[in-house]
Coordinates of C-alpha atoms and ligand atoms in Angstrom, one line a residue:
M151 CA 127.9 94.8 91.6
D152 CA 125.4 93.4 89.0
Q153 CA 124.8 95.5 85.9
V154 CA 121.6 95.2 83.8
D155 CA 119.8 97.2 81.1
I156 CA 116.6 97.2 83.0
A157 CA 115.8 96.6 86.6
I158 CA 112.1 96.0 87.3
L159 CA 111.2 96.5 91.0
G160 CA 108.4 94.1 92.0
A161 CA 107.3 90.8 90.5
G162 CA 103.6 91.4 90.6
A163 CA 101.2 91.6 87.7
A164 CA 102.8 94.8 86.2
G165 CA 106.4 93.8 86.8
L166 CA 106.1 90.3 85.3
F167 CA 104.2 91.6 82.3
C168 CA 106.7 94.4 81.7
A169 CA 109.6 92.0 81.8
G170 CA 108.1 90.0 78.9
S171 CA 107.5 93.1 76.8
A172 CA 111.0 94.5 77.5
L173 CA 112.6 91.1 76.6
A174 CA 110.8 91.3 73.2
Q175 CA 112.8 94.5 72.7
G176 CA 116.1 92.6 73.2
C177 CA 116.9 94.1 76.6
R178 CA 118.7 92.4 79.6
V179 CA 116.2 92.4 82.3
L180 CA 116.3 91.6 86.0
I181 CA 113.3 91.6 88.4
L182 CA 113.8 92.2 92.1
E183 CA 111.1 90.9 94.4
H184 CA 111.1 90.6 98.2
S185 CA 108.5 87.8 98.5
R186 CA 109.4 84.2 98.2
K187 CA 107.2 83.8 95.1
P188 CA 106.2 86.0 92.2
G189 CA 102.6 87.2 91.5
E190 CA 101.2 86.5 94.9
K191 CA 98.2 88.8 94.4
I192 CA 97.4 87.2 91.1
R193 CA 97.3 83.9 92.9
I194 CA 94.6 85.0 95.3
S195 CA 92.7 87.2 92.9
G196 CA 89.2 86.6 91.7
G197 CA 88.6 84.1 94.5
G198 CA 91.5 82.0 93.1
R199 CA 90.4 82.2 89.5
C200 CA 91.8 85.6 88.6
N201 CA 89.5 88.1 86.9
F202 CA 92.3 88.9 84.5
T203 CA 90.6 91.6 82.4
N204 CA 87.3 93.3 81.6
L205 CA 85.9 93.5 78.0
S206 CA 84.3 96.9 78.8
T207 CA 87.6 98.5 79.7
S208 CA 87.8 102.2 78.9
W209 CA 89.5 105.1 80.7
D210 CA 86.2 106.3 82.3
R211 CA 86.2 103.2 84.5
F212 CA 89.3 104.3 86.3
L213 CA 89.7 106.9 89.1
S214 CA 92.6 109.3 88.9
Q215 CA 93.1 113.1 89.4
N216 CA 93.6 113.0 85.6
R217 CA 91.3 110.3 84.3
R218 CA 92.3 110.7 80.7
F219 CA 95.9 109.8 81.5
A220 CA 95.2 106.1 81.3
A221 CA 93.4 106.3 77.9
S222 CA 96.6 106.1 75.8
A223 CA 98.1 102.9 77.4
L224 CA 94.6 101.3 77.6
A225 CA 94.0 101.9 73.9
R226 CA 97.4 100.5 72.9
Y227 CA 97.0 97.3 74.9
R228 CA 93.4 96.1 74.8
P229 CA 91.6 93.3 76.8
E230 CA 91.5 91.4 73.5
D231 CA 95.3 91.4 73.3
F232 CA 95.5 89.8 76.7
V233 CA 92.8 87.3 75.8
E234 CA 94.9 86.3 72.8
L235 CA 97.9 85.5 75.1
V236 CA 95.6 83.5 77.4
D237 CA 94.2 81.6 74.4
R238 CA 97.6 80.9 73.1
A239 CA 98.6 79.5 76.5
G240 CA 95.6 77.1 76.3
I241 CA 94.0 78.6 79.4
A242 CA 90.3 78.1 79.5
W243 CA 88.2 81.1 80.6
H244 CA 84.7 82.3 80.9
E245 CA 82.8 85.6 81.1
K246 CA 81.1 85.8 84.5
T247 CA 79.1 89.0 84.3
Q248 CA 79.5 92.6 83.0
G249 CA 82.5 91.7 80.8
Q250 CA 84.5 90.1 83.6
L251 CA 86.8 87.3 82.3
F252 CA 87.9 84.6 84.8
C253 CA 90.0 81.4 84.4
D254 CA 88.0 78.3 84.4
G255 CA 90.8 76.7 86.5
K256 CA 93.3 78.3 88.8
A257 CA 94.8 81.8 88.9
T258 CA 98.2 80.2 89.0
Q259 CA 97.8 79.4 85.3
I260 CA 98.1 83.2 84.6
I261 CA 101.3 83.4 86.7
D262 CA 102.7 80.4 84.8
M263 CA 101.9 82.1 81.5
L264 CA 103.5 85.3 82.6
M265 CA 106.6 83.5 83.8
H266 CA 106.9 81.6 80.5
R267 CA 106.5 84.9 78.6
M268 CA 109.4 86.4 80.5
R269 CA 111.7 83.4 80.4
G270 CA 115.2 84.8 79.7
A271 CA 114.8 87.6 82.2
G272 CA 116.4 87.3 85.6
L273 CA 114.2 87.0 88.7
R274 CA 115.7 87.5 92.1
L275 CA 113.3 86.6 94.9
E276 CA 113.6 87.4 98.6
T277 CA 115.4 90.6 97.6
G278 CA 114.0 93.6 99.4
I279 CA 114.5 97.0 97.7
E280 CA 115.7 99.5 100.2
D281 CA 116.6 102.5 98.1
V282 CA 117.2 103.7 94.5
G283 CA 119.8 106.3 93.8
R284 CA 121.4 107.7 90.7
D285 CA 124.9 108.7 89.6
A286 CA 126.6 109.6 86.3
D287 CA 126.5 106.0 85.1
G288 CA 122.8 105.3 85.8
F289 CA 120.7 104.0 88.7
V290 CA 121.9 102.1 91.7
I291 CA 119.4 100.0 93.5
A292 CA 120.2 99.1 97.1
T293 CA 118.7 95.8 98.3
N294 CA 119.1 93.6 101.3
A295 CA 121.2 91.4 99.1
G296 CA 123.6 94.0 97.7
Q297 CA 123.5 96.6 95.0
V298 CA 122.3 96.4 91.4
R299 CA 123.2 98.9 88.6
A300 CA 120.7 99.6 85.8
R301 CA 120.3 102.0 82.9
H302 CA 116.6 102.0 83.4
V303 CA 114.5 101.3 86.4
V304 CA 110.8 100.3 86.2
V305 CA 109.0 100.7 89.6
A306 CA 106.2 98.1 89.8
T307 CA 106.0 97.7 93.5
G308 CA 102.2 98.2 93.7
G309 CA 100.4 100.1 96.4
K310 CA 99.9 99.7 100.2
S311 CA 97.0 97.2 100.0
I312 CA 97.4 94.0 102.0
P313 CA 100.8 94.3 103.7
K314 CA 100.5 90.6 104.5
M315 CA 100.8 89.9 100.7
G316 CA 104.0 91.9 100.4
A317 CA 102.8 95.5 99.9
T318 CA 105.2 98.1 101.2
G319 CA 104.4 101.4 99.4
I320 CA 108.1 101.8 98.6
G321 CA 107.2 103.0 95.1
Y322 CA 105.9 106.2 96.7
A323 CA 109.2 106.8 98.5
I324 CA 111.2 106.3 95.3
A325 CA 108.9 108.7 93.5
R326 CA 109.2 111.4 96.2
K327 CA 113.0 111.0 96.3
F328 CA 113.2 111.8 92.6
G329 CA 110.9 114.8 92.9
L330 CA 107.7 113.3 91.6
R331 CA 104.5 114.5 93.2
L332 CA 102.1 112.1 94.9
V333 CA 98.3 112.0 95.1
E334 CA 97.7 111.0 98.7
P335 CA 97.2 107.2 98.7
R336 CA 94.1 105.7 100.4
A337 CA 92.4 102.3 100.5
G338 CA 90.0 101.5 97.6
L339 CA 87.6 98.6 96.8
V340 CA 87.4 98.0 100.5
P341 CA 84.7 97.0 102.9
L342 CA 83.1 100.0 104.8
T343 CA 82.6 99.9 108.5
F344 CA 79.4 101.0 110.3
A345 CA 78.2 102.4 113.6
E346 CA 76.7 100.2 116.2
Q347 CA 73.1 101.3 115.4
D348 CA 73.5 100.3 111.7
L349 CA 75.2 97.0 112.7
N350 CA 72.2 96.2 114.9
L351 CA 70.1 96.3 111.7
C352 CA 72.6 94.4 109.5
R353 CA 73.6 91.6 111.8
P354 CA 70.3 89.7 112.0
L355 CA 70.2 89.8 108.2
A356 CA 73.7 88.3 107.7
G357 CA 73.6 86.2 104.6
V358 CA 70.8 88.1 102.9
S359 CA 71.7 89.5 99.4
V360 CA 69.9 92.0 97.2
E361 CA 70.7 93.8 94.0
A362 CA 71.1 97.4 95.1
E363 CA 72.0 100.6 93.4
I364 CA 74.2 103.3 94.9
R365 CA 75.0 106.7 93.4
H366 CA 77.7 108.6 95.0
G367 CA 80.5 111.0 94.1
G368 CA 79.5 111.0 90.4
A369 CA 79.5 107.2 90.1
R370 CA 76.6 104.8 89.9
F371 CA 76.8 101.1 90.5
R372 CA 74.1 98.4 90.5
D373 CA 75.3 95.1 91.8
A374 CA 74.9 92.6 94.7
L375 CA 74.8 94.0 98.3
L376 CA 75.3 91.5 101.1
F377 CA 74.3 91.9 104.7
T378 CA 77.0 90.6 107.0
H379 CA 77.9 90.5 110.7
R380 CA 80.3 93.4 110.0
G381 CA 77.7 95.5 108.2
L382 CA 77.3 95.7 104.4
S383 CA 79.5 94.1 101.8
G384 CA 79.4 92.8 98.3
P385 CA 80.5 94.2 95.0
V386 CA 78.3 97.3 95.1
I387 CA 79.8 98.4 98.4
L388 CA 83.4 97.7 97.3
Q389 CA 82.8 99.7 94.1
I390 CA 81.3 102.7 95.9
S391 CA 84.0 102.6 98.6
S392 CA 86.5 104.1 96.1
Y393 CA 84.2 107.1 95.7
W394 CA 83.3 107.6 99.3
Q395 CA 85.1 110.0 101.6
P396 CA 85.0 109.9 105.5
G397 CA 81.9 111.7 106.9
E398 CA 79.8 111.3 103.8
V399 CA 76.3 109.8 103.8
L400 CA 75.5 107.0 101.4
E401 CA 72.1 106.6 99.8
I402 CA 71.2 103.1 98.9
D403 CA 68.4 101.9 96.7
L404 CA 67.5 98.4 97.9
R405 CA 65.0 97.9 95.0
P406 CA 66.2 99.8 92.0
G407 CA 63.6 100.2 89.2
I408 CA 60.6 100.0 91.5
D409 CA 59.1 102.9 93.4
I410 CA 58.1 101.0 96.6
A411 CA 55.7 103.7 98.0
T412 CA 53.7 103.7 94.7
A413 CA 53.8 99.8 94.6
L414 CA 52.5 99.6 98.2
M415 CA 49.7 102.1 97.5
E416 CA 48.6 100.1 94.5
T417 CA 48.6 96.9 96.5
R418 CA 46.6 98.7 99.2
S419 CA 43.9 99.8 96.7
R420 CA 43.6 96.2 95.4
T421 CA 44.0 94.0 98.5
G422 CA 44.1 96.2 101.6
R423 CA 44.1 93.2 104.0
T424 CA 47.6 92.3 102.9
A425 CA 50.2 92.5 105.7
V426 CA 52.8 95.3 105.1
A427 CA 55.6 92.7 105.5
S428 CA 54.2 90.3 102.9
A429 CA 53.5 93.2 100.5
L430 CA 57.2 94.2 100.9
S431 CA 58.3 90.6 100.4
Q432 CA 57.0 90.8 96.8
H433 CA 59.9 93.2 96.1
L434 CA 62.5 92.2 98.7
P435 CA 63.9 89.0 100.2
E436 CA 61.5 87.8 102.9
R437 CA 63.9 88.4 105.8
L438 CA 64.7 91.9 104.7
A439 CA 61.0 92.7 104.2
Q440 CA 60.1 91.5 107.7
S441 CA 63.0 93.3 109.3
I442 CA 62.1 96.6 107.6
A443 CA 58.5 96.2 108.5
A444 CA 59.4 95.5 112.2
E445 CA 61.9 98.3 112.3
S446 CA 59.1 100.7 111.2
G447 CA 56.7 99.4 113.8
L448 CA 54.6 97.6 111.2
A449 CA 55.4 94.0 112.0
N450 CA 51.8 92.9 112.2
A451 CA 50.1 95.9 110.4
R452 CA 47.8 95.7 107.4
L453 CA 48.3 97.9 104.3
A454 CA 44.7 99.2 104.6
D455 CA 45.5 100.9 107.9
Q456 CA 48.5 102.8 106.7
P457 CA 48.1 106.4 105.4
N458 CA 50.1 107.6 102.5
D459 CA 52.8 109.3 104.5
V460 CA 53.6 106.0 106.3
L461 CA 53.9 104.2 103.0
Q462 CA 56.0 107.0 101.6
A463 CA 58.4 106.8 104.6
L464 CA 58.6 103.0 104.0
G465 CA 59.4 103.7 100.4
R466 CA 62.1 106.1 101.3
R467 CA 63.6 103.5 103.7
I468 CA 63.9 101.1 100.8
N469 CA 64.6 103.3 97.7
R470 CA 66.7 105.9 99.5
W471 CA 68.2 104.2 102.6
R472 CA 70.6 106.7 104.1
L473 CA 73.5 105.7 106.3
R474 CA 76.8 107.1 107.2
P475 CA 79.7 104.6 107.3
V476 CA 82.2 105.3 110.0
G477 CA 85.3 104.3 108.0
T478 CA 86.8 101.5 105.9
E479 CA 88.7 98.4 106.8
G480 CA 91.8 100.1 105.4
Y481 CA 94.8 98.6 103.7
R482 CA 94.4 95.3 105.6
T483 CA 91.6 94.1 103.3
A484 CA 91.5 96.8 100.5
E485 CA 91.9 95.3 97.0
V486 CA 93.6 98.3 95.7
T487 CA 95.3 101.6 96.7
L488 CA 93.8 104.8 95.3
G489 CA 96.1 107.7 94.6
G490 CA 99.9 107.2 94.1
V491 CA 102.4 108.7 91.7
D492 CA 100.9 111.9 90.2
T493 CA 100.3 111.3 86.5
R494 CA 101.2 114.9 85.7
D495 CA 104.8 113.8 86.3
L496 CA 104.6 110.8 84.0
D497 CA 104.5 110.5 80.2
A498 CA 101.2 108.8 79.3
K499 CA 102.7 107.0 76.3
T500 CA 105.8 105.5 78.1
M501 CA 105.1 105.8 81.8
Q502 CA 108.5 107.4 82.1
A503 CA 109.0 110.2 84.7
R504 CA 109.0 113.5 82.7
D505 CA 112.0 114.9 84.5
V506 CA 113.9 111.7 85.3
P507 CA 114.9 109.9 82.1
G508 CA 115.2 106.2 82.6
L509 CA 112.8 106.0 85.6
Y510 CA 109.3 104.5 85.0
F511 CA 106.3 103.8 87.2
I512 CA 103.6 101.2 86.2
G513 CA 100.7 99.4 87.7
E514 CA 99.0 100.2 91.0
C515 CA 101.7 102.6 92.3
V516 CA 100.5 105.1 89.7
D517 CA 97.4 107.3 90.4
V518 CA 95.2 105.2 88.2
T519 CA 92.7 102.8 89.9
G520 CA 90.1 100.7 88.2
W521 CA 86.6 99.6 89.2
L522 CA 86.2 96.1 90.6
G523 CA 86.0 93.5 87.8
G524 CA 89.3 92.9 86.1
Y525 CA 90.0 96.6 85.3
N526 CA 93.0 96.8 87.7
F527 CA 94.8 93.9 86.0
Q528 CA 94.1 95.4 82.6
W529 CA 95.8 98.6 83.8
A530 CA 98.7 96.5 85.1
W531 CA 99.1 94.8 81.7
A532 CA 98.5 98.0 79.6
S533 CA 100.9 100.3 81.7
A534 CA 103.5 97.6 81.7
H535 CA 103.2 97.1 78.0
A536 CA 103.5 100.9 77.4
A537 CA 106.8 101.0 79.4
G538 CA 108.1 97.7 78.1
Q539 CA 107.7 98.7 74.5
S540 CA 109.5 102.0 75.0
L541 CA 112.6 100.6 76.7
Ligands
LIG834 P1 101.4 94.0 92.9 O1 100.9 94.3 94.3 O2 100.7 92.9 92.2 O3 102.9 93.7 92.8 C1 103.8 94.5 93.5 C2 105.0 93.6 93.8 O4 106.1 94.4 94.4 C3 104.7 92.5 94.9 O5 105.1 91.3 94.4 C4 105.4 93.0 96.1 O6 105.8 91.9 96.9 C5 106.6 93.7 95.5 N1 107.2 94.6 96.4 C6 106.6 95.6 97.2 N2 107.5 96.3 97.9 C7 108.7 95.7 97.6 C8 110.1 95.9 98.1 N3 110.3 96.9 99.0 N4 111.1 95.2 97.6 C9 110.8 94.2 96.7 N5 109.6 93.9 96.3 C10 108.5 94.7 96.7 N6 92.4 93.0 90.2 C11 91.7 92.5 89.1 O7 91.8 93.2 88.0 N7 91.0 91.4 89.1 C12 90.9 90.6 90.2 O8 90.4 89.5 90.2 C13 91.6 91.1 91.4 N8 91.4 90.5 92.6 C14 92.1 90.9 93.7 C15 91.9 90.2 94.9 C16 92.6 90.7 96.0 C17 92.4 90.0 97.3 C18 93.5 91.8 96.0 C19 94.2 92.3 97.1 C20 93.6 92.5 94.8 C21 92.9 92.1 93.6 N9 93.0 92.8 92.4 C22 92.3 92.3 91.3 C23 93.9 94.0 92.3 C24 95.2 93.5 91.6 O9 95.7 92.4 92.4 C25 96.2 94.7 91.6 O10 95.6 95.8 91.0 C26 97.4 94.3 90.9 O11 98.0 93.2 91.5 C27 98.4 95.4 90.8 O12 99.6 95.0 90.2 P2 101.0 95.6 90.5 O13 102.0 94.7 89.8 O14 101.0 97.0 90.2 O15 101.2 95.4 92.0

């Protein structure tokens, strides 16, 4: 049976990063990974360019039952620290928007950098973890290719999102087995699904994009909203999906910053002959303006003929569009898994299980989930660094 100081379960973002940090402490490290390649999610992330961090990282951009938990690790490993690694590796990058940093080239550059940083550690691919046990001498990891003994085990097996990319949720089973509590996992940063009546509105507008604002569950996002054949998508929908619970109604502002009813009344007082649709198209994309006018029975109507209550109803349809998603696309397409190992059972400085010395949980399997925009990788690096430094 193999014997190592540290076994890291999962060669994703957190596992690879942790291996590099642990090596720097002089430990003998072995990563076990069931896929054929390491870092598969990094490879497809950010549309193939990896949004590897966000300069605006702070604990309040993460969801968790205990939002302050992430603050310690995030403060001790900052986006600037990761940028320094990226610069040292000679990887060109750019800021896209809202602090989001992407590679100029391919995401595989980040994988190569992480692999280089952890050279000296063992990496065993196509090795599925089946169970983790413990006896007087330490931990015993059962895999489909035999057993491995380790003094410390770092669980970095991610969440349940995108099973096709290797997600299994085994980290939760390991946590439960050792008596740690779980916050019920659910899909996050995921497209929402809509009822047929809403789809009938969205489908003809497929391809139209607007900047929209959604406030929900204590969060507020303003970003692109995209009409698609499957309903609504785009960053603002993904962001709010993490805050939405089944059954809840969303209220979407399709023209944030402008009170449409007031704007229409002003236009009516100046140029009453203007068609409702063309008055709307001063504030919205043409196709959306026409569609909303038609849906309200005002396809060919002039502003002058509309009383205030009609314009107010139109304003509400645009500034406070209410619709009730029927669900989400689930783990099949979710970028992340919300919930996970309950942070009450982990030490915020080291990521070690409070009651199981030597057992650590890092990355997405922990109940810490970031907004869209590089925050989740920053959590992977920061939590991995916290564990790696303490080993
Ligand atoms: P991760 O899922 O990366 O790694 C877990 C590893 O464990 C995997 O390699 C898996 O195969 C392995 N594993 C699981 N079960 C196992 C078992 N039983 N035995 C052996 N191995 C096992 N975030 C961001 O900040 N910027 C971005 O641009 C993107 N883009 C993006 C795009 C898409 C399509 C997705 C799905 C996700 C993103 N993300 C993102 C989110 C980001 O990818 C995610 O938060 C991190 O990869 C989490 O890192 P972990 O190492 O915790 O899990």
